[in-house]
Amino acid sequence: EVQLVESGGGLVQPGGSLRLSCAASGFTVSSNYMSWVRQAPGEGLTWVSIIYSGGRTFYADSVKGRFTISRDSSKNTLYLQMNRLRADDTAVYYCARGGEYTGYDPFDYWGQGTLVTVSS
Amino acid sequence: EIVLTQSPGTLSLSPGERATLSCRASQSVGSNYLAWYQQKPGQAPRLLIYGASSRATGIPDRFSGSGSGTVFTLSVSRLEPEDFAVYYCQQYSRSPWYTFGQGTKVEIK
């Protein structure tokens, strides 16, 4: 059974850092296109970042240069390192699984989300 | 960037009624790479429809998707109590620049 379990969220001051983790089971993280999607309180869904199965990475303009997506195959875990956090980064962060061979697939599995609150 | 606009913002219906949700794209969605997700309060989104009209695994056949190009529709033939939720459309044709609509809330009338 495919499962994604996020952790690492919490309260952080503006300018601070946080690393989110997404532990996967039932499939191999490095075999799929894996994304982070966030949802600000009371708002809709916004794509944040993706890592291709081949390792290439992309970021939304709003987080480029501040966030870094990565994975650890030995732990079958996806990460999102978030630096220079701002108040508008406050959101629930979801990891989501895309396809195996291309980026032209929907997100078929999602984690339960982890809340990041940026506030002084 | 492909902007997706969903309408209406809120749909007030009774159980057993039919729901019709719209998603309009600012540019043509290539290969009809358009998905629909359902989200209930405090839960993650769940994939319902992909490729504009294909149901995801385990999705009841009362859910159907249609459309092409810039106009897409999600229909729920007879609303069950568990179908009252927020629904989002998403395009994945401009990978990796995925975008979502702002959502339609289906509430009990």
XYZ file of C-alpha atoms in Angstrom:
229
model
C 0.000 0.000 0.000
C 1.320 3.413 -0.973
C 1.716 5.822 1.944
C 3.285 9.241 2.353
C 3.875 10.633 5.834
C 5.093 14.202 6.285
C 6.818 15.594 9.340
C 8.935 18.560 10.371
C 6.397 21.362 10.396
C 6.071 23.824 13.226
C 6.335 27.443 14.311
C 9.336 29.382 13.038
C 10.273 33.050 13.101
C 10.521 35.091 9.903
C 13.934 34.565 8.353
C 14.273 31.141 9.950
C 14.669 27.682 8.452
C 12.817 24.394 8.573
C 13.243 21.020 6.898
C 10.194 18.978 5.991
C 10.353 15.228 5.479
C 8.032 12.911 3.583
C 8.574 9.228 4.323
C 7.275 6.974 1.597
C 6.262 3.325 1.678
C 4.820 0.990 -0.901
C 6.905 2.446 -3.725
C 10.353 3.934 -4.359
C 10.586 7.720 -4.064
C 13.444 7.903 -6.565
C 11.337 6.138 -9.211
C 8.641 8.790 -9.328
C 8.275 12.485 -9.965
C 7.678 13.850 -6.466
C 6.243 17.259 -5.639
C 5.512 19.513 -2.711
C 2.182 21.374 -2.779
C 1.103 23.898 -0.165
C -2.180 25.317 1.045
C -2.323 28.565 2.980
C -5.035 28.728 5.677
C -8.461 28.909 4.035
C -6.930 29.046 0.570
C -6.460 26.777 -2.431
C -3.639 24.516 -3.559
C -0.342 25.829 -4.907
C 2.438 23.751 -6.428
C 5.817 24.499 -4.824
C 8.525 22.206 -6.138
C 9.270 18.957 -7.962
C 12.124 16.489 -8.223
C 12.177 14.282 -11.285
C 13.057 10.611 -11.095
C 16.262 11.579 -12.892
C 17.058 14.147 -10.215
C 16.248 17.404 -11.993
C 14.488 19.962 -9.792
C 12.144 22.888 -10.364
C 10.623 25.524 -8.114
C 7.756 27.989 -8.133
C 9.009 31.564 -8.496
C 7.772 32.381 -4.991
C 10.237 29.952 -3.380
C 13.113 29.822 -5.880
C 16.433 30.491 -4.209
C 15.003 29.851 -0.731
C 13.690 26.270 -0.865
C 15.544 23.109 -1.873
C 13.917 19.779 -2.697
C 15.899 16.578 -2.311
C 15.515 12.882 -1.576
C 17.366 10.101 0.204
C 16.942 6.792 -1.569
C 18.341 4.811 1.369
C 15.586 6.212 3.589
C 12.983 6.389 0.802
C 12.261 9.919 1.934
C 11.604 13.247 0.214
C 12.714 16.526 1.791
C 12.031 20.225 1.489
C 14.622 22.522 3.023
C 13.036 25.918 3.582
C 15.289 28.906 4.296
C 14.620 32.634 4.738
C 11.028 31.870 5.604
C 8.398 34.598 5.295
C 4.931 35.034 6.731
C 3.381 34.193 3.378
C 5.036 30.753 3.496
C 2.578 29.839 6.256
C 0.656 26.842 4.972
C 0.005 23.144 5.185
C 2.647 21.439 3.071
C 1.773 18.221 1.267
C 4.061 15.838 -0.547
C 2.442 14.287 -3.597
C 3.380 11.504 -5.967
C 3.422 12.014 -9.700
C 4.150 9.580 -12.476
C 7.130 7.273 -12.980
C 8.257 8.214 -16.460
C 7.122 11.754 -17.167
C 5.840 14.867 -15.434
C 2.617 14.603 -17.388
C 0.713 12.780 -14.698
C -1.632 13.880 -11.921
C -0.832 13.499 -8.245
C -2.247 10.115 -7.372
C -1.150 9.917 -3.720
C -0.813 12.668 -1.139
C 0.509 12.787 2.387
C -1.616 14.048 5.258
C 0.212 17.380 5.323
C 2.348 19.221 7.851
C 1.633 22.755 9.051
C 4.301 25.415 8.817
C 3.601 28.677 10.649
C 5.940 31.615 10.137
C 5.378 34.216 12.815
C 7.225 36.243 15.421
C 1.252 30.025 -16.896
C -2.152 28.449 -17.436
C -4.711 30.087 -15.147
C -7.657 27.890 -14.168
C -10.919 29.563 -13.149
C -13.537 27.452 -11.399
C -17.214 28.271 -11.126
C -19.310 28.628 -9.184
C -17.394 29.427 -6.022
C -20.032 27.677 -3.933
C -22.742 25.250 -4.984
C -25.627 24.660 -2.552
C -27.417 21.405 -3.271
C -29.353 18.646 -1.530
C -28.344 14.978 -1.324
C -29.556 13.148 -4.405
C -29.240 16.186 -6.668
C -26.831 16.517 -9.562
C -23.761 18.734 -9.244
C -22.059 20.351 -12.226
C -18.747 22.131 -11.672
C -16.862 24.137 -14.287
C -13.152 24.732 -14.855
C -12.010 27.146 -17.545
C -8.396 27.481 -18.654
C -6.710 30.651 -19.900
C -4.991 28.597 -22.616
C -5.670 25.242 -24.160
C -4.761 22.321 -21.890
C -2.639 20.057 -24.060
C -3.638 16.400 -24.366
C -6.503 17.167 -21.964
C -4.100 16.776 -19.054
C -6.700 18.010 -16.592
C -7.389 16.439 -13.204
C -10.036 16.901 -10.533
C -9.448 16.478 -6.791
C -11.792 16.325 -3.827
C -10.763 17.755 -0.467
C -12.642 17.426 2.815
C -11.872 19.563 5.881
C -8.624 18.550 7.548
C -7.803 16.016 4.848
C -5.452 15.841 1.908
C -6.808 16.159 -1.631
C -7.904 12.921 -3.305
C -7.569 12.322 -7.042
C -10.951 11.772 -8.685
C -10.479 12.299 -12.421
C -7.430 12.475 -14.687
C -7.049 13.012 -18.404
C -10.241 15.094 -18.171
C -12.519 12.046 -18.131
C -10.841 8.962 -16.625
C -11.835 7.977 -13.110
C -9.038 7.220 -10.673
C -8.892 3.868 -8.920
C -11.781 3.317 -6.528
C -13.765 6.392 -7.541
C -17.529 5.728 -7.801
C -19.100 6.010 -11.238
C -21.389 8.823 -10.084
C -18.333 11.048 -10.676
C -17.640 11.909 -14.299
C -15.455 14.391 -16.109
C -15.723 15.875 -19.561
C -14.387 18.650 -21.736
C -11.387 19.556 -23.822
C -9.264 22.530 -24.781
C -10.192 25.276 -22.332
C -13.533 24.151 -20.898
C -13.885 21.227 -18.503
C -16.686 19.914 -16.319
C -16.946 17.648 -13.297
C -20.355 16.119 -12.697
C -21.677 14.197 -9.730
C -24.852 12.442 -10.813
C -26.489 12.002 -7.392
C -24.856 13.644 -4.423
C -24.167 11.391 -1.456
C -23.590 12.919 2.009
C -19.863 12.185 1.723
C -19.588 14.184 -1.536
C -19.997 17.558 0.155
C -16.484 18.937 -0.048
C -14.253 21.317 -1.997
C -13.266 20.342 -5.529
C -10.170 21.544 -7.379
C -9.157 21.217 -11.011
C -5.473 21.025 -11.964
C -3.631 21.143 -15.265
C -0.475 19.085 -15.710
C 0.099 19.760 -19.397
C 2.672 22.476 -18.750
C 4.865 20.240 -16.621
C 6.410 21.090 -14.264
C 4.470 24.345 -13.970
C 1.359 22.755 -12.537
C -1.525 25.027 -11.637
C -4.766 24.559 -9.729
C -8.109 26.291 -9.861
C -9.261 28.194 -6.792
C -11.811 25.529 -5.864
C -15.582 25.030 -5.775
C -17.243 24.250 -2.480
C -20.233 21.927 -2.686
C -22.329 22.485 0.428
C -25.551 21.034 1.755
C -28.557 23.226 0.999
